[in-house]
Amino acid sequence: MNLPFMDIFKDWAKDYDTTVEGHDEQYHEVFIGYEQMLDEVALHVEGTVLEFGVGTGNLSSRILKGHPLIAIEPSPEMRQIAVEKLGIEVLEGDFLRYPKLSHVDTIVSSYAFHHLTDSEKATAIGRYVEDWEHPKFVLLDTMFESPAARQDIIDWATAKGYSDLVEDLNREYYPFTSTIRSMLEANGYNVTMTQKNKFVWLVIATK
Ligand SMILES: C[S@@+](CC[C@H](N)C(=O)[O-])C[C@H]1O[C@@H](n2cnc3c(N)ncnc32)[C@H](O)[C@@H]1O
């Protein structure tokens, strides 16, 4: 597998849980309310859940309390931490490379879907719809309402001197809210989108 962001997670894995706890000033605002957001995501999933980009397993541990979970994570370093934390198998794979699964009710992901380009996001959604006949989507991720809103955040982070965050914002494929909505609606979904902090939106899509 040759995914573009694996080097970041190779280095970040050991400190990732410290970052999400808000101890890294640059990413503090990105992760404000992280624990509560994951609690909320877990409340919305239904039936058998397929989670992509489980990272260190913080959302997975919540889902496992009430649902069968298939957990997928491409980074070996993140996967190792998740396996130790969760005590379940975490499969090697990614949004576009996953095992043949007979039944999935909900696709869930937190802080990960932006690793796909918009074209790849559309491909992934189309495949899940075909593979599992319109599963529910529960997606938590950074998104922007408009190019101006995106630029305002980049200007804010630049003024704060948050150079790593600015680099992320310019490098990764954070979508516009309208793009995600259109992709899901084009596949027949009803979509609700709620902003959770300066960066993060919760998307729930049901057929
Ligand atoms: C910021 S972490 C989020 C981890 C966890 N979901 C959370 O909420 O804390 C992003 C995760 O997505 C994974 N990732 C990167 N590219 C991916 C891809 N193409 N498909 C699936 N996961 C990917 C990374 O390895 C990493 O574990």
PDB file of C-alpha atoms and ligand atoms in Angstrom:
ATOM      1  CA  MET A   1       0.000   0.000   0.000  1.00  0.00           C
ATOM      2  CA  ASN A   2       1.280   3.419  -0.826  1.00  0.00           C
ATOM      3  CA  LEU A   3      -0.786   6.006   1.009  1.00  0.00           C
ATOM      4  CA  PRO A   4       0.349   9.643   1.090  1.00  0.00           C
ATOM      5  CA  PHE A   5       0.011  10.330   4.838  1.00  0.00           C
ATOM      6  CA  MET A   6       1.596   7.277   6.462  1.00  0.00           C
ATOM      7  CA  ASP A   7       4.868   9.023   7.391  1.00  0.00           C
ATOM      8  CA  ILE A   8       2.920  11.549   9.462  1.00  0.00           C
ATOM      9  CA  PHE A   9       1.279   8.801  11.509  1.00  0.00           C
ATOM     10  CA  LYS A  10       4.515   6.828  11.852  1.00  0.00           C
ATOM     11  CA  ASP A  11       5.905   9.779  13.819  1.00  0.00           C
ATOM     12  CA  TRP A  12       2.656  10.947  15.417  1.00  0.00           C
ATOM     13  CA  ALA A  13       1.307   7.585  16.729  1.00  0.00           C
ATOM     14  CA  LYS A  14       3.120   7.608  20.071  1.00  0.00           C
ATOM     15  CA  ASP A  15       1.989  11.181  20.890  1.00  0.00           C
ATOM     16  CA  TYR A  16      -1.430  11.063  19.227  1.00  0.00           C
ATOM     17  CA  ASP A  17      -3.421  10.539  22.431  1.00  0.00           C
ATOM     18  CA  THR A  18      -1.603  13.467  24.066  1.00  0.00           C
ATOM     19  CA  THR A  19      -2.570  15.657  21.108  1.00  0.00           C
ATOM     20  CA  VAL A  20      -6.256  14.722  21.265  1.00  0.00           C
ATOM     21  CA  GLU A  21      -6.257  15.507  24.977  1.00  0.00           C
ATOM     22  CA  GLY A  22      -5.483  19.089  23.953  1.00  0.00           C
ATOM     23  CA  HIS A  23      -1.885  19.253  25.167  1.00  0.00           C
ATOM     24  CA  ASP A  24      -0.511  20.389  21.798  1.00  0.00           C
ATOM     25  CA  GLU A  25      -1.329  24.102  21.538  1.00  0.00           C
ATOM     26  CA  GLN A  26      -1.359  24.128  17.718  1.00  0.00           C
ATOM     27  CA  TYR A  27      -4.061  21.456  17.549  1.00  0.00           C
ATOM     28  CA  HIS A  28      -5.942  22.430  20.702  1.00  0.00           C
ATOM     29  CA  GLU A  29      -8.880  23.968  18.809  1.00  0.00           C
ATOM     30  CA  VAL A  30      -9.083  21.045  16.380  1.00  0.00           C
ATOM     31  CA  PHE A  31      -9.620  18.636  19.253  1.00  0.00           C
ATOM     32  CA  ILE A  32     -11.810  20.777  21.542  1.00  0.00           C
ATOM     33  CA  GLY A  33     -14.663  18.513  22.665  1.00  0.00           C
ATOM     34  CA  TYR A  34     -12.983  15.394  21.177  1.00  0.00           C
ATOM     35  CA  GLU A  35     -14.216  12.980  23.867  1.00  0.00           C
ATOM     36  CA  GLN A  36     -17.804  14.289  23.738  1.00  0.00           C
ATOM     37  CA  MET A  37     -17.808  14.245  19.928  1.00  0.00           C
ATOM     38  CA  LEU A  38     -16.732  10.596  19.894  1.00  0.00           C
ATOM     39  CA  ASP A  39     -19.440   9.806  22.475  1.00  0.00           C
ATOM     40  CA  GLU A  40     -21.981  11.433  20.169  1.00  0.00           C
ATOM     41  CA  VAL A  41     -20.732   9.587  17.087  1.00  0.00           C
ATOM     42  CA  ALA A  42     -21.019   6.278  18.945  1.00  0.00           C
ATOM     43  CA  LEU A  43     -24.639   7.076  19.839  1.00  0.00           C
ATOM     44  CA  HIS A  44     -25.549   7.429  16.144  1.00  0.00           C
ATOM     45  CA  VAL A  45     -24.137   4.167  14.780  1.00  0.00           C
ATOM     46  CA  GLU A  46     -26.481   1.244  14.152  1.00  0.00           C
ATOM     47  CA  GLY A  47     -26.064  -2.517  13.770  1.00  0.00           C
ATOM     48  CA  THR A  48     -22.799  -3.856  12.390  1.00  0.00           C
ATOM     49  CA  VAL A  49     -20.291  -1.030  12.115  1.00  0.00           C
ATOM     50  CA  LEU A  50     -17.339  -0.647   9.758  1.00  0.00           C
ATOM     51  CA  GLU A  51     -14.844   1.949  10.977  1.00  0.00           C
ATOM     52  CA  PHE A  52     -12.092   3.327   8.743  1.00  0.00           C
ATOM     53  CA  GLY A  53      -8.962   5.016  10.107  1.00  0.00           C
ATOM     54  CA  VAL A  54      -9.411   3.874  13.702  1.00  0.00           C
ATOM     55  CA  GLY A  55      -6.067   5.407  14.710  1.00  0.00           C
ATOM     56  CA  THR A  56      -5.397   4.604  18.365  1.00  0.00           C
ATOM     57  CA  GLY A  57      -8.923   3.223  18.810  1.00  0.00           C
ATOM     58  CA  ASN A  58     -10.611   6.006  20.779  1.00  0.00           C
ATOM     59  CA  LEU A  59     -13.889   5.883  18.836  1.00  0.00           C
ATOM     60  CA  SER A  60     -13.701   2.102  18.393  1.00  0.00           C
ATOM     61  CA  SER A  61     -13.640   1.521  22.162  1.00  0.00           C
ATOM     62  CA  ARG A  62     -16.943   3.394  22.468  1.00  0.00           C
ATOM     63  CA  ILE A  63     -18.588   1.571  19.556  1.00  0.00           C
ATOM     64  CA  LEU A  64     -17.528  -1.825  20.875  1.00  0.00           C
ATOM     65  CA  LYS A  65     -19.631  -1.263  23.986  1.00  0.00           C
ATOM     66  CA  GLY A  66     -22.798  -1.725  21.912  1.00  0.00           C
ATOM     67  CA  HIS A  67     -22.031  -3.015  18.427  1.00  0.00           C
ATOM     68  CA  PRO A  68     -20.119  -5.557  16.379  1.00  0.00           C
ATOM     69  CA  LEU A  69     -17.210  -3.618  14.863  1.00  0.00           C
ATOM     70  CA  ILE A  70     -14.929  -4.212  11.905  1.00  0.00           C
ATOM     71  CA  ALA A  71     -11.932  -1.940  12.465  1.00  0.00           C
ATOM     72  CA  ILE A  72      -9.613  -0.869   9.633  1.00  0.00           C
ATOM     73  CA  GLU A  73      -6.401   1.163   9.902  1.00  0.00           C
ATOM     74  CA  PRO A  74      -3.564   1.515   7.381  1.00  0.00           C
ATOM     75  CA  SER A  75      -0.771   2.805   9.657  1.00  0.00           C
ATOM     76  CA  PRO A  76       1.165  -0.044  11.349  1.00  0.00           C
ATOM     77  CA  GLU A  77       2.138   2.236  14.241  1.00  0.00           C
ATOM     78  CA  MET A  78      -1.420   3.394  14.910  1.00  0.00           C
ATOM     79  CA  ARG A  79      -2.748  -0.136  14.413  1.00  0.00           C
ATOM     80  CA  GLN A  80      -0.402  -1.553  17.037  1.00  0.00           C
ATOM     81  CA  ILE A  81      -1.601   0.956  19.643  1.00  0.00           C
ATOM     82  CA  ALA A  82      -5.254   0.276  18.746  1.00  0.00           C
ATOM     83  CA  VAL A  83      -4.817  -3.495  19.038  1.00  0.00           C
ATOM     84  CA  GLU A  84      -3.216  -3.101  22.478  1.00  0.00           C
ATOM     85  CA  LYS A  85      -5.951  -0.719  23.620  1.00  0.00           C
ATOM     86  CA  LEU A  86      -8.939  -2.602  22.197  1.00  0.00           C
ATOM     87  CA  GLY A  87      -7.903  -6.248  22.399  1.00  0.00           C
ATOM     88  CA  ILE A  88      -9.480  -6.956  19.002  1.00  0.00           C
ATOM     89  CA  GLU A  89      -8.076  -7.540  15.553  1.00  0.00           C
ATOM     90  CA  VAL A  90      -7.593  -4.309  13.608  1.00  0.00           C
ATOM     91  CA  LEU A  91      -7.394  -5.034   9.897  1.00  0.00           C
ATOM     92  CA  GLU A  92      -4.797  -3.512   7.605  1.00  0.00           C
ATOM     93  CA  GLY A  93      -6.635  -1.551   4.918  1.00  0.00           C
ATOM     94  CA  ASP A  94      -7.989   1.848   4.037  1.00  0.00           C
ATOM     95  CA  PHE A  95     -11.069   3.636   2.723  1.00  0.00           C
ATOM     96  CA  LEU A  96     -10.603   2.101  -0.718  1.00  0.00           C
ATOM     97  CA  ARG A  97      -9.008  -1.238   0.185  1.00  0.00           C
ATOM     98  CA  TYR A  98     -11.048  -3.345   2.552  1.00  0.00           C
ATOM     99  CA  PRO A  99     -12.077  -6.996   2.823  1.00  0.00           C
ATOM    100  CA  LYS A 100     -15.208  -8.403   1.241  1.00  0.00           C
ATOM    101  CA  LEU A 101     -17.818  -8.155   4.001  1.00  0.00           C
ATOM    102  CA  SER A 102     -21.282  -9.609   3.635  1.00  0.00           C
ATOM    103  CA  HIS A 103     -23.116  -7.161   5.887  1.00  0.00           C
ATOM    104  CA  VAL A 104     -22.450  -3.606   7.112  1.00  0.00           C
ATOM    105  CA  ASP A 105     -25.118  -1.291   8.562  1.00  0.00           C
ATOM    106  CA  THR A 106     -23.030   1.789   9.367  1.00  0.00           C
ATOM    107  CA  ILE A 107     -19.840   3.291   7.963  1.00  0.00           C
ATOM    108  CA  VAL A 108     -18.131   5.454  10.560  1.00  0.00           C
ATOM    109  CA  SER A 109     -14.961   7.502  10.629  1.00  0.00           C
ATOM    110  CA  SER A 110     -13.522  10.281  12.772  1.00  0.00           C
ATOM    111  CA  TYR A 111     -10.798  12.731  11.731  1.00  0.00           C
ATOM    112  CA  ALA A 112      -9.824  10.560   8.751  1.00  0.00           C
ATOM    113  CA  PHE A 113     -12.013  10.978   5.627  1.00  0.00           C
ATOM    114  CA  HIS A 114     -10.007  14.056   4.584  1.00  0.00           C
ATOM    115  CA  HIS A 115      -7.109  11.772   3.698  1.00  0.00           C
ATOM    116  CA  LEU A 116      -8.923  11.015   0.461  1.00  0.00           C
ATOM    117  CA  THR A 117      -9.120  13.526  -2.370  1.00  0.00           C
ATOM    118  CA  ASP A 118     -12.664  14.637  -3.195  1.00  0.00           C
ATOM    119  CA  SER A 119     -12.698  12.358  -6.209  1.00  0.00           C
ATOM    120  CA  GLU A 120     -11.604   9.413  -4.011  1.00  0.00           C
ATOM    121  CA  LYS A 121     -14.257  10.335  -1.423  1.00  0.00           C
ATOM    122  CA  ALA A 122     -16.940  10.090  -4.115  1.00  0.00           C
ATOM    123  CA  THR A 123     -15.537   6.749  -5.307  1.00  0.00           C
ATOM    124  CA  ALA A 124     -15.504   5.389  -1.749  1.00  0.00           C
ATOM    125  CA  ILE A 125     -19.110   6.439  -1.045  1.00  0.00           C
ATOM    126  CA  GLY A 126     -20.258   4.910  -4.340  1.00  0.00           C
ATOM    127  CA  ARG A 127     -18.548   1.612  -3.521  1.00  0.00           C
ATOM    128  CA  TYR A 128     -20.056   1.373  -0.020  1.00  0.00           C
ATOM    129  CA  VAL A 129     -23.526   2.077  -1.424  1.00  0.00           C
ATOM    130  CA  GLU A 130     -23.086  -0.786  -3.881  1.00  0.00           C
ATOM    131  CA  ASP A 131     -21.411  -3.181  -1.465  1.00  0.00           C
ATOM    132  CA  TRP A 132     -23.883  -2.766   1.411  1.00  0.00           C
ATOM    133  CA  GLU A 133     -27.054  -1.266  -0.089  1.00  0.00           C
ATOM    134  CA  HIS A 134     -26.993   2.232   1.350  1.00  0.00           C
ATOM    135  CA  PRO A 135     -25.387   1.865   4.767  1.00  0.00           C
ATOM    136  CA  LYS A 136     -25.801   4.723   7.234  1.00  0.00           C
ATOM    137  CA  PHE A 137     -22.860   7.161   7.260  1.00  0.00           C
ATOM    138  CA  VAL A 138     -21.601   8.828  10.439  1.00  0.00           C
ATOM    139  CA  LEU A 139     -18.588  10.975   9.599  1.00  0.00           C
ATOM    140  CA  LEU A 140     -16.749  13.360  11.909  1.00  0.00           C
ATOM    141  CA  ASP A 141     -14.076  15.492  10.273  1.00  0.00           C
ATOM    142  CA  THR A 142     -12.641  18.911   9.552  1.00  0.00           C
ATOM    143  CA  MET A 143     -14.574  20.716   6.809  1.00  0.00           C
ATOM    144  CA  PHE A 144     -15.061  24.274   5.627  1.00  0.00           C
ATOM    145  CA  GLU A 145     -18.231  26.078   4.658  1.00  0.00           C
ATOM    146  CA  SER A 146     -16.587  28.089   1.884  1.00  0.00           C
ATOM    147  CA  PRO A 147     -13.206  29.058   0.407  1.00  0.00           C
ATOM    148  CA  ALA A 148     -13.375  32.270   2.468  1.00  0.00           C
ATOM    149  CA  ALA A 149     -13.986  30.340   5.708  1.00  0.00           C
ATOM    150  CA  ARG A 150     -11.023  28.093   4.874  1.00  0.00           C
ATOM    151  CA  GLN A 151      -8.800  31.103   4.206  1.00  0.00           C
ATOM    152  CA  ASP A 152      -9.907  32.773   7.471  1.00  0.00           C
ATOM    153  CA  ILE A 153      -8.782  29.704   9.419  1.00  0.00           C
ATOM    154  CA  ILE A 154      -5.452  29.574   7.572  1.00  0.00           C
ATOM    155  CA  ASP A 155      -4.943  33.293   8.311  1.00  0.00           C
ATOM    156  CA  TRP A 156      -5.840  32.755  11.978  1.00  0.00           C
ATOM    157  CA  ALA A 157      -3.424  29.800  12.307  1.00  0.00           C
ATOM    158  CA  THR A 158      -0.690  31.748  10.499  1.00  0.00           C
ATOM    159  CA  ALA A 159      -1.132  34.733  12.834  1.00  0.00           C
ATOM    160  CA  LYS A 160      -0.894  32.372  15.822  1.00  0.00           C
ATOM    161  CA  GLY A 161       2.372  30.959  14.439  1.00  0.00           C
ATOM    162  CA  TYR A 162       0.893  27.444  14.159  1.00  0.00           C
ATOM    163  CA  SER A 163       3.127  26.409  11.266  1.00  0.00           C
ATOM    164  CA  ASP A 164       2.413  22.652  11.482  1.00  0.00           C
ATOM    165  CA  LEU A 165      -1.323  23.295  11.454  1.00  0.00           C
ATOM    166  CA  VAL A 166      -0.997  25.678   8.500  1.00  0.00           C
ATOM    167  CA  GLU A 167       1.011  23.024   6.660  1.00  0.00           C
ATOM    168  CA  ASP A 168      -1.755  20.471   7.338  1.00  0.00           C
ATOM    169  CA  LEU A 169      -4.474  22.835   6.194  1.00  0.00           C
ATOM    170  CA  ASN A 170      -2.664  23.432   2.922  1.00  0.00           C
ATOM    171  CA  ARG A 171      -1.678  19.796   2.314  1.00  0.00           C
ATOM    172  CA  GLU A 172      -4.644  17.612   3.261  1.00  0.00           C
ATOM    173  CA  TYR A 173      -7.956  17.294   1.435  1.00  0.00           C
ATOM    174  CA  TYR A 174     -10.353  18.955   3.859  1.00  0.00           C
ATOM    175  CA  PRO A 175     -13.611  19.204   1.944  1.00  0.00           C
ATOM    176  CA  PHE A 176     -16.255  21.889   1.717  1.00  0.00           C
ATOM    177  CA  THR A 177     -19.454  20.984   3.534  1.00  0.00           C
ATOM    178  CA  SER A 178     -21.411  21.446   0.294  1.00  0.00           C
ATOM    179  CA  THR A 179     -19.185  18.886  -1.468  1.00  0.00           C
ATOM    180  CA  ILE A 180     -19.839  16.199   1.128  1.00  0.00           C
ATOM    181  CA  ARG A 181     -23.550  16.974   1.152  1.00  0.00           C
ATOM    182  CA  SER A 182     -23.752  16.737  -2.678  1.00  0.00           C
ATOM    183  CA  MET A 183     -21.842  13.455  -2.792  1.00  0.00           C
ATOM    184  CA  LEU A 184     -24.222  11.850  -0.311  1.00  0.00           C
ATOM    185  CA  GLU A 185     -27.406  13.381  -1.730  1.00  0.00           C
ATOM    186  CA  ALA A 186     -26.395  12.199  -5.216  1.00  0.00           C
ATOM    187  CA  ASN A 187     -26.558   8.670  -3.780  1.00  0.00           C
ATOM    188  CA  GLY A 188     -30.060   9.219  -2.409  1.00  0.00           C
ATOM    189  CA  TYR A 189     -29.195  10.106   1.204  1.00  0.00           C
ATOM    190  CA  ASN A 190     -30.848  12.510   3.628  1.00  0.00           C
ATOM    191  CA  VAL A 191     -27.991  14.444   5.189  1.00  0.00           C
ATOM    192  CA  THR A 192     -27.639  16.417   8.418  1.00  0.00           C
ATOM    193  CA  MET A 193     -24.453  18.366   9.130  1.00  0.00           C
ATOM    194  CA  THR A 194     -23.636  20.019  12.458  1.00  0.00           C
ATOM    195  CA  GLN A 195     -20.573  22.091  13.283  1.00  0.00           C
ATOM    196  CA  LYS A 196     -18.933  20.878  16.490  1.00  0.00           C
ATOM    197  CA  ASN A 197     -15.965  23.240  16.897  1.00  0.00           C
ATOM    198  CA  LYS A 198     -13.997  25.728  14.763  1.00  0.00           C
ATOM    199  CA  PHE A 199     -12.873  22.873  12.478  1.00  0.00           C
ATOM    200  CA  VAL A 200     -14.983  19.782  12.903  1.00  0.00           C
ATOM    201  CA  TRP A 201     -18.399  18.814  11.528  1.00  0.00           C
ATOM    202  CA  LEU A 202     -20.563  15.795  12.224  1.00  0.00           C
ATOM    203  CA  VAL A 203     -22.268  14.356   9.140  1.00  0.00           C
ATOM    204  CA  ILE A 204     -25.082  11.846   9.456  1.00  0.00           C
ATOM    205  CA  ALA A 205     -26.530  10.386   6.274  1.00  0.00           C
ATOM    206  CA  THR A 206     -29.401   7.938   6.071  1.00  0.00           C
ATOM    207  CA  LYS A 207     -31.293   6.561   3.084  1.00  0.00           C
TER     208      LYS A 207
HETATM  209  C1  LIG B   1      -6.123  11.973  12.772  1.00  0.00           C
HETATM  210  S1  LIG B   1      -6.152  10.193  12.854  1.00  0.00           S
HETATM  211  C2  LIG B   1      -7.776   9.859  13.509  1.00  0.00           C
HETATM  212  C3  LIG B   1      -7.793   8.613  14.340  1.00  0.00           C
HETATM  213  C4  LIG B   1      -9.111   8.309  15.041  1.00  0.00           C
HETATM  214  N1  LIG B   1     -10.162   8.000  14.103  1.00  0.00           N
HETATM  215  C5  LIG B   1      -9.541   9.437  15.958  1.00  0.00           C
HETATM  216  O1  LIG B   1     -10.643   9.968  15.801  1.00  0.00           O
HETATM  217  O2  LIG B   1      -8.756   9.789  16.840  1.00  0.00           O
HETATM  218  C6  LIG B   1      -6.358   9.750  11.136  1.00  0.00           C
HETATM  219  C7  LIG B   1      -6.231   8.243  10.910  1.00  0.00           C
HETATM  220  O3  LIG B   1      -6.607   7.965   9.550  1.00  0.00           O
HETATM  221  C8  LIG B   1      -5.680   7.030   9.030  1.00  0.00           C
HETATM  222  N2  LIG B   1      -5.652   7.154   7.559  1.00  0.00           N
HETATM  223  C9  LIG B   1      -4.835   7.887   6.766  1.00  0.00           C
HETATM  224  N3  LIG B   1      -5.110   7.684   5.480  1.00  0.00           N
HETATM  225  C10 LIG B   1      -6.143   6.808   5.441  1.00  0.00           C
HETATM  226  C11 LIG B   1      -6.875   6.172   4.390  1.00  0.00           C
HETATM  227  N4  LIG B   1      -6.619   6.431   3.103  1.00  0.00           N
HETATM  228  N5  LIG B   1      -7.848   5.285   4.713  1.00  0.00           N
HETATM  229  C12 LIG B   1      -8.138   5.038   6.007  1.00  0.00           C
HETATM  230  N6  LIG B   1      -7.473   5.594   7.057  1.00  0.00           N
HETATM  231  C13 LIG B   1      -6.497   6.466   6.767  1.00  0.00           C
HETATM  232  C14 LIG B   1      -4.360   7.393   9.688  1.00  0.00           C
HETATM  233  O4  LIG B   1      -3.434   6.334   9.630  1.00  0.00           O
HETATM  234  C15 LIG B   1      -4.817   7.731  11.100  1.00  0.00           C
HETATM  235  O5  LIG B   1      -4.816   6.612  11.944  1.00  0.00           O
END
